[in-house]
Coordinates of C-alpha atoms in Angstrom, one line a residue:
M1 CA -33.3 -15.6 -7.1
K2 CA -33.0 -16.3 -2.4
K3 CA -31.7 -19.7 -4.4
R4 CA -29.2 -18.2 -7.1
I5 CA -28.2 -16.0 -3.6
A6 CA -27.8 -18.4 -1.6
E7 CA -25.9 -21.5 -3.9
F8 CA -23.7 -18.7 -5.0
I9 CA -22.0 -17.9 -0.5
R10 CA -21.9 -21.4 -0.2
K11 CA -19.4 -21.6 -3.7
Q12 CA -18.2 -19.1 -3.1
R13 CA -17.4 -20.2 0.9
M14 CA -18.2 -16.2 2.0
L15 CA -20.8 -17.0 4.8
E16 CA -21.1 -19.9 8.4
Q17 CA -24.0 -19.9 10.3
D18 CA -22.7 -19.8 13.3
K19 CA -21.3 -16.4 12.8
R20 CA -22.0 -13.1 13.4
Y21 CA -21.9 -10.3 10.4
L22 CA -22.2 -6.5 10.1
V23 CA -24.2 -5.4 6.5
A24 CA -23.5 -1.7 5.6
L25 CA -26.8 -0.9 5.6
S26 CA -26.8 3.0 3.2
G27 CA -31.3 2.4 3.0
G28 CA -31.1 2.1 -0.9
A29 CA -32.0 -0.8 -3.0
D30 CA -29.1 -2.1 -3.3
S31 CA -28.3 -2.5 0.8
V32 CA -32.1 -3.1 2.5
C33 CA -32.1 -6.5 -0.2
L34 CA -29.1 -7.7 1.4
L35 CA -30.3 -7.1 4.7
L36 CA -33.7 -9.2 3.4
I37 CA -31.7 -11.9 1.6
L38 CA -29.8 -13.0 4.7
K39 CA -31.7 -12.1 6.8
S40 CA -34.2 -15.3 5.4
L41 CA -31.0 -17.4 4.8
G42 CA -31.3 -17.8 8.7
Y43 CA -27.7 -15.8 9.3
T44 CA -26.7 -13.6 12.1
V45 CA -26.2 -9.5 10.6
E46 CA -26.9 -6.3 12.6
A47 CA -26.5 -3.4 10.8
I48 CA -24.4 -0.4 10.1
H49 CA -24.9 3.0 8.7
C50 CA -22.3 5.8 8.0
N51 CA -23.6 9.6 8.3
F52 CA -21.4 11.4 5.9
H53 CA -23.3 14.7 6.8
L54 CA -22.6 15.7 3.1
R55 CA -26.3 15.3 1.7
G56 CA -27.8 17.9 4.1
E57 CA -31.6 17.2 5.1
E58 CA -31.2 13.8 3.1
S59 CA -28.3 12.3 5.1
D60 CA -30.7 12.3 8.4
R61 CA -33.3 11.4 6.2
D62 CA -31.2 8.1 4.9
E63 CA -31.2 7.4 9.1
E64 CA -34.0 7.7 10.0
F65 CA -34.9 5.9 6.9
C66 CA -32.4 3.1 8.3
K67 CA -33.3 3.2 11.4
S68 CA -37.0 2.1 11.0
F69 CA -35.9 -0.1 8.6
C70 CA -34.3 -2.0 11.3
E71 CA -36.6 -1.8 14.1
Q72 CA -39.4 -3.1 11.6
Q73 CA -36.6 -6.6 10.9
Q74 CA -35.6 -6.8 14.2
V75 CA -32.5 -5.9 13.8
P76 CA -29.5 -4.4 15.9
I77 CA -28.0 -1.0 14.7
H78 CA -24.7 0.4 14.9
L79 CA -25.1 4.0 14.1
V80 CA -21.8 6.4 13.5
H81 CA -21.7 10.3 12.2
F82 CA -18.7 12.0 9.9
D83 CA -17.9 15.1 9.9
T84 CA -15.9 14.3 6.7
R85 CA -15.8 17.8 5.0
E86 CA -13.2 18.5 7.9
Y87 CA -11.3 14.5 8.0
A88 CA -11.0 15.6 4.2
A89 CA -9.5 19.0 4.8
L90 CA -7.3 17.8 7.1
H91 CA -5.3 14.8 5.3
H92 CA -5.7 17.0 2.1
Q93 CA -7.8 13.4 0.6
S94 CA -10.4 13.6 -1.8
I95 CA -14.1 13.7 -0.3
E96 CA -14.9 10.1 -1.4
M97 CA -11.6 9.0 -0.4
A98 CA -12.5 10.6 3.3
A99 CA -15.9 8.3 3.5
R100 CA -13.9 5.7 1.7
T101 CA -11.2 5.5 5.3
L102 CA -13.6 6.8 7.3
R103 CA -15.8 4.2 7.1
Y104 CA -13.4 0.6 6.6
R105 CA -11.8 2.3 10.0
Y106 CA -14.7 2.1 12.2
F107 CA -16.2 -1.4 9.8
S108 CA -13.1 -2.7 11.5
Q109 CA -13.2 -1.7 14.5
L110 CA -16.2 -2.9 14.8
C111 CA -16.5 -6.5 14.1
H112 CA -12.6 -5.9 16.1
D113 CA -15.6 -4.8 19.1
L114 CA -18.7 -6.8 18.8
P115 CA -17.1 -9.7 17.5
A116 CA -18.5 -10.0 13.8
D117 CA -16.7 -12.1 11.1
A118 CA -17.1 -9.8 8.1
V119 CA -19.3 -6.8 6.6
C120 CA -21.6 -8.0 4.2
V121 CA -21.5 -4.7 1.4
A122 CA -24.1 -4.4 -1.4
H123 CA -22.0 -4.5 -5.0
H124 CA -24.1 -6.4 -7.3
Q125 CA -23.3 -7.8 -10.7
D126 CA -23.8 -3.9 -13.5
D127 CA -21.5 -3.0 -10.6
S128 CA -19.0 -5.9 -11.3
V129 CA -19.5 -4.8 -15.4
E130 CA -19.6 -1.5 -16.0
T131 CA -15.9 -1.7 -13.6
V132 CA -14.8 -4.3 -15.5
L133 CA -15.7 -1.6 -19.2
M134 CA -14.7 1.4 -17.2
N135 CA -10.8 -0.6 -16.7
L136 CA -11.2 -1.6 -20.5
I137 CA -11.9 2.0 -21.2
R138 CA -9.2 3.8 -18.6
G139 CA -7.0 0.2 -19.9
T140 CA -5.4 -2.0 -17.9
G141 CA -4.0 -5.6 -16.9
L142 CA -5.4 -8.9 -15.8
H143 CA -6.8 -7.1 -12.3
G144 CA -8.6 -4.9 -13.3
L145 CA -11.0 -7.1 -15.9
T146 CA -11.7 -9.2 -13.0
G147 CA -14.4 -6.9 -11.6
I148 CA -15.4 -6.7 -8.7
H149 CA -14.5 -9.8 -6.1
P150 CA -16.9 -11.8 -4.2
V151 CA -14.6 -11.7 -0.7
V152 CA -11.6 -9.8 0.0
E153 CA -9.2 -9.7 2.6
S154 CA -8.1 -6.0 3.6
Q155 CA -4.8 -5.5 5.7
E156 CA -4.9 -1.7 6.1
P157 CA -7.4 -1.6 8.0
P158 CA -7.5 -5.2 8.6
L159 CA -11.1 -6.6 7.0
R160 CA -13.0 -9.4 5.6
I161 CA -15.1 -7.8 3.0
I162 CA -18.2 -10.2 1.7
R163 CA -20.3 -9.5 -1.7
P164 CA -23.3 -12.2 -1.6
L165 CA -25.4 -10.1 -4.7
L166 CA -22.4 -9.8 -7.1
C167 CA -24.9 -12.9 -9.1
V168 CA -27.7 -11.2 -9.7
S169 CA -28.6 -7.6 -11.5
R170 CA -29.6 -4.5 -10.5
S171 CA -33.6 -5.0 -12.2
E172 CA -33.4 -8.4 -10.3
I173 CA -32.5 -5.8 -6.3
E174 CA -35.0 -4.1 -7.9
Q175 CA -38.4 -6.4 -9.0
F176 CA -37.4 -8.0 -5.7
L177 CA -37.7 -5.5 -3.5
K178 CA -41.2 -4.5 -5.4
E179 CA -42.8 -8.0 -5.0
N180 CA -41.7 -7.6 -1.9
R181 CA -43.8 -4.4 -1.6
Q182 CA -40.0 -3.1 0.4
E183 CA -39.5 0.5 0.3
Y184 CA -36.2 2.1 0.2
M185 CA -33.8 5.4 -0.5
T186 CA -32.6 6.6 -3.8
D187 CA -29.8 9.7 -3.8
S188 CA -30.0 12.6 -5.5
S189 CA -26.5 13.1 -5.9
N190 CA -23.1 10.1 -5.5
L191 CA -19.9 10.0 -3.9
S192 CA -18.0 8.2 -6.2
S193 CA -15.5 10.7 -9.1
D194 CA -16.2 7.9 -11.6
E195 CA -20.0 7.9 -11.1
A196 CA -20.5 9.8 -14.6
M197 CA -18.5 8.2 -16.1
R198 CA -20.4 4.8 -14.8
N199 CA -23.6 7.5 -15.4
M200 CA -22.4 7.1 -19.6
I201 CA -21.5 3.8 -19.5
R202 CA -25.1 2.4 -17.8
L203 CA -27.6 4.7 -19.7
E204 CA -25.2 4.5 -23.7
V205 CA -22.8 1.9 -23.3
I206 CA -24.5 -1.2 -22.4
P207 CA -27.8 -0.3 -24.1
L208 CA -25.4 -0.3 -27.2
L209 CA -23.5 -3.4 -26.3
Q210 CA -27.3 -4.9 -25.8
Q211 CA -28.2 -4.4 -29.1
I212 CA -25.7 -6.4 -29.8
N213 CA -26.5 -9.4 -27.8
P214 CA -29.6 -8.6 -25.5
S215 CA -27.2 -11.1 -22.7
V216 CA -24.0 -9.1 -22.7
K217 CA -24.2 -8.1 -19.3
E218 CA -24.2 -11.5 -18.3
S219 CA -21.5 -12.2 -20.4
I220 CA -18.9 -9.5 -19.1
A221 CA -20.2 -10.9 -15.6
R222 CA -19.1 -14.4 -16.5
T223 CA -16.0 -13.1 -18.3
A224 CA -14.7 -11.6 -15.1
H225 CA -15.3 -14.3 -12.8
W226 CA -13.4 -16.9 -15.6
L227 CA -11.2 -14.2 -15.4
Q228 CA -10.9 -14.1 -11.7
E229 CA -10.4 -18.1 -11.2
A230 CA -7.0 -17.9 -13.8
E231 CA -5.6 -14.7 -12.1
K232 CA -5.9 -17.5 -8.4
T233 CA -4.1 -20.3 -10.9
I234 CA -1.2 -17.9 -12.1
D235 CA -1.2 -16.7 -8.2
D236 CA -1.1 -20.4 -7.1
Q237 CA 1.9 -21.2 -9.5
A238 CA 3.6 -18.6 -9.0
P239 CA 3.4 -17.6 -5.0
A240 CA 6.6 -16.2 -5.2
M241 CA 5.2 -13.0 -7.4
V242 CA 1.8 -12.1 -4.6
D243 CA 4.7 -11.3 -2.6
R244 CA 6.4 -7.8 -1.9
P245 CA 10.0 -8.1 -2.6
S246 CA 12.7 -5.5 -2.0
V247 CA 15.3 -8.0 -4.4
I248 CA 14.6 -9.3 -7.6
S249 CA 16.9 -11.5 -9.8
L250 CA 17.3 -9.7 -13.3
S251 CA 18.3 -12.6 -15.0
W252 CA 15.6 -14.6 -12.8
L253 CA 12.8 -12.3 -14.4
R254 CA 13.5 -12.5 -18.1
Q255 CA 13.0 -16.7 -18.1
Q256 CA 9.9 -16.1 -16.9
P257 CA 6.2 -17.6 -19.4
S258 CA 5.8 -13.2 -19.2
P259 CA 8.3 -10.8 -17.6
E260 CA 5.8 -8.0 -17.3
Y261 CA 3.2 -9.5 -16.2
T262 CA 5.2 -11.6 -13.3
L263 CA 7.1 -7.7 -12.4
Y264 CA 3.2 -6.0 -12.3
K265 CA 2.4 -8.9 -9.4
M266 CA 5.6 -8.3 -7.1
V267 CA 5.8 -4.7 -7.9
K268 CA 1.9 -3.2 -7.8
H269 CA 1.7 -2.7 -4.4
Y270 CA 5.1 0.0 -4.1
G271 CA 2.8 2.4 -6.1
F272 CA 3.8 1.5 -9.7
T273 CA 1.0 2.3 -12.8
S274 CA 0.5 -0.1 -15.3
A275 CA 2.2 2.4 -18.1
Q276 CA 5.2 2.1 -15.7
I277 CA 5.8 -1.3 -15.3
E278 CA 5.4 -1.5 -18.6
Q279 CA 7.9 0.7 -19.5
I280 CA 10.6 -1.6 -16.4
A281 CA 9.5 -4.7 -18.6
S282 CA 10.4 -3.4 -22.0
H283 CA 13.6 -2.0 -20.6
L284 CA 14.8 -5.5 -18.8
D285 CA 18.9 -4.7 -20.1
A286 CA 19.1 -1.2 -19.4
A287 CA 22.0 0.2 -17.9
S288 CA 22.8 -0.3 -13.8
G289 CA 21.5 3.3 -12.2
T290 CA 18.4 3.3 -14.4
L291 CA 15.5 4.3 -11.6
F292 CA 12.5 4.7 -11.7
R293 CA 9.9 7.0 -9.6
S294 CA 6.7 5.5 -7.7
T295 CA 4.5 7.5 -5.8
T296 CA 6.6 6.1 -2.8
H297 CA 9.5 4.2 -4.1
E298 CA 11.8 3.7 -6.2
L299 CA 12.8 0.9 -8.4
L300 CA 16.5 0.8 -9.5
F301 CA 18.4 -1.4 -12.0
D302 CA 21.4 -2.6 -10.3
R303 CA 23.9 -4.9 -12.1
D304 CA 21.7 -7.8 -12.5
T305 CA 19.4 -7.1 -9.4
L306 CA 16.8 -5.1 -9.1
L307 CA 16.5 -3.0 -6.0
I308 CA 12.7 -1.7 -4.9
E309 CA 13.2 1.1 -1.6
R310 CA 10.9 3.5 -0.3
F311 CA 11.9 7.4 -0.9
E312 CA 12.4 8.9 1.7
E313 CA 14.5 12.6 1.7
P314 CA 18.0 12.9 2.9
M315 CA 18.8 13.6 6.2
K316 CA 19.6 17.2 7.4
P317 CA 23.2 17.6 8.3
M318 CA 23.6 16.9 12.6
R319 CA 26.0 19.7 14.5
I320 CA 28.5 17.6 16.7
P321 CA 30.5 19.7 19.2
E322 CA 31.6 17.2 21.7
A323 CA 32.1 13.8 22.7
G324 CA 28.9 12.2 23.5
T325 CA 25.9 10.1 22.0
Y326 CA 24.4 11.5 19.3
V327 CA 20.7 9.5 17.7
I328 CA 21.8 10.5 13.8
N329 CA 18.0 8.9 12.7
S330 CA 15.3 6.2 13.8
Q331 CA 18.0 3.3 12.8
M332 CA 21.0 4.8 14.3
R333 CA 23.4 6.2 17.0
M334 CA 26.3 7.6 17.4
R335 CA 29.0 7.8 20.1
L336 CA 31.9 9.6 20.3
S337 CA 34.5 8.8 22.5
L338 CA 38.2 11.1 24.2
V339 CA 40.3 7.5 25.2
S340 CA 44.0 8.0 25.8
R341 CA 46.0 6.6 23.6
S342 CA 48.0 4.2 27.0
L343 CA 44.8 2.9 27.6
L344 CA 44.3 1.1 24.4
D345 CA 45.3 -1.9 23.7
A346 CA 46.9 -2.4 20.0
P347 CA 47.3 -3.6 18.0
L348 CA 44.3 -1.6 16.7
S349 CA 42.0 -4.3 15.6
M350 CA 38.0 -3.0 15.2
P351 CA 34.8 -4.1 12.9
P352 CA 33.0 -1.8 10.1
T353 CA 30.8 0.0 12.7
K354 CA 34.0 1.3 14.4
T355 CA 36.5 3.6 14.3
V356 CA 39.6 5.3 16.1
L357 CA 41.5 8.4 14.9
D358 CA 44.1 11.2 16.7
A359 CA 42.1 13.6 18.6
A360 CA 44.9 16.3 18.1
V361 CA 44.2 16.3 14.7
I362 CA 40.6 16.7 14.5
R363 CA 38.8 20.0 15.0
F364 CA 35.8 20.0 16.5
P365 CA 32.3 20.7 15.9
L366 CA 31.8 17.7 13.8
T367 CA 29.3 17.5 10.6
V368 CA 27.4 14.2 10.2
R369 CA 25.7 14.5 6.5
P370 CA 25.3 12.3 3.7
T371 CA 27.6 12.8 0.3
Q372 CA 27.8 15.2 -1.8
Q373 CA 28.6 15.0 -5.2
G374 CA 33.0 15.8 -5.6
D375 CA 33.5 14.4 -2.0
R376 CA 36.6 13.3 -1.7
F377 CA 39.0 11.3 1.1
Q378 CA 42.0 9.5 2.4
P379 CA 40.8 6.4 2.5
F380 CA 43.3 4.5 5.6
G381 CA 46.1 2.7 3.9
M382 CA 46.1 4.1 0.7
K383 CA 48.4 7.4 -1.0
G384 CA 46.5 9.7 -3.1
T385 CA 42.8 11.0 -2.3
K386 CA 39.7 9.1 -3.9
L387 CA 36.1 10.1 -4.9
V388 CA 34.1 8.6 -2.3
S389 CA 31.8 7.9 -5.7
D390 CA 34.7 5.7 -7.1
Y391 CA 35.3 4.0 -3.8
L392 CA 31.6 3.3 -3.3
T393 CA 31.4 2.2 -6.4
D394 CA 35.1 0.0 -6.9
R395 CA 33.2 -1.7 -2.5
K396 CA 29.7 -2.1 -5.4
R397 CA 27.5 -0.1 -3.4
S398 CA 24.7 0.3 -5.4
L399 CA 22.5 4.0 -5.7
F400 CA 20.8 3.2 -2.9
D401 CA 23.4 2.4 -0.9
K402 CA 25.5 5.2 -2.2
R403 CA 22.5 8.0 -1.5
R404 CA 22.6 6.3 1.7
Q405 CA 26.2 6.8 3.0
L406 CA 26.7 9.2 6.0
V407 CA 30.2 10.6 6.2
V408 CA 32.1 13.0 9.0
T409 CA 33.8 16.2 8.7
D410 CA 35.5 18.0 11.5
A411 CA 35.5 22.0 11.8
T412 CA 37.9 22.4 8.2
G413 CA 35.2 20.8 5.8
Q414 CA 38.0 17.2 5.6
I415 CA 36.6 13.9 5.4
V416 CA 37.7 12.1 9.4
W417 CA 35.1 8.6 8.7
L418 CA 33.1 7.2 5.3
V419 CA 30.8 6.3 8.5
N420 CA 31.0 2.4 8.7
E421 CA 33.0 1.7 5.9
R422 CA 37.1 2.9 6.3
P423 CA 39.0 6.1 8.2
A424 CA 41.2 8.7 6.4
D425 CA 44.4 7.9 6.2
S426 CA 45.6 11.5 7.4
F427 CA 43.7 11.4 10.5
R428 CA 45.0 8.2 11.6
V429 CA 46.6 6.7 14.4
T430 CA 50.3 7.4 14.7
D431 CA 53.3 5.9 17.7
N432 CA 52.7 10.2 18.3
T433 CA 49.5 10.1 19.3
K434 CA 48.8 10.9 22.9
M435 CA 44.6 11.0 23.1
I436 CA 42.5 8.7 20.2
L437 CA 38.8 9.6 19.6
C438 CA 36.1 6.6 19.5
L439 CA 33.0 7.1 16.8
E440 CA 31.0 4.2 17.1
T441 CA 27.6 3.5 15.0
L442 CA 25.5 1.5 17.8
S443 CA 21.8 0.4 16.4

């Protein structure tokens, strides 16, 4: 088994002899085996043990075991304590999500401080096989059928995670520890909400499958490996798929060998479920304005493109009582100033981020707000009024643009400026204007 793990590490290019690695040590059979194997292979390792204080005396028992074990093995150990329940309540997270967040954040910080190259965790072949079957039961895409990956590069928090035991089974790990007369701890409970399903798959489903094929676990693991290789090939041939685009050409998407899979790779990071992506892919001819929403983002059909943006609540109206500079939102400030007409050069030609109006016909306070349904104004240089939504449609603005569009109204509620677009003709500067109100947006 040791030779097989060494070959797996070499083949997957996991570890290097001249670097330091951290081993996530719970005290259970898997993590104890992992630390012993890596140490015997000559790698420089240090242990990390997290006490989440979720199992009473058992949590403290496991910590004491890990300290004693590392002392026997002459391996440095880093201990950390978390008030997991309080963190979960404070951040409105499940216990398992809170534990994961706390654990990986600490791992990342410790790797940076020591420094260490990566954290080694003790997932084994059975874990990966159970994950494949769980995802298959739930319904999943290609990625879900690839099981647990040997090496993962996390971006948030920044962390490299390595799994050297994925090539061996749980029974092999237990046999290794038995042969080496090495003790380990067992849990009376588990943090994961998936454990009930895992237990059913482990104790009932897999034994049934083994009646058909005694080597079914090895077969599933081998299939997951080949699917991992296939996924690498697909991503390498279509690098644009792994980007996080905000604009996707529909004509380009329709030309792909698998529009649905291409779309999945491009938008999965935005929180869209597999079912949503399947629905989007089956409606690539949807009308402009069709909208899909995930927990964090929105996807909009806009002519021949798909637009993706993070969903944000619209800004609340802001009252502007007098001239000055005001912070409208995180991207925009607005400056208002009163200037004598005699001091302003004519003709009045300027960029869309700036406009000038006749101060005498504008009543303060002004209000800056998003557009509303039914808003009308008289665009500068035009006769009669026009719905703001129609004006923006004529300008080929998307639904996202329309929702972001701001207007400035005066005390009577009339729109004096469609911000960064066009002023209202009824407030234009004329030959009789004496004082000018200048409005300008600043980044």
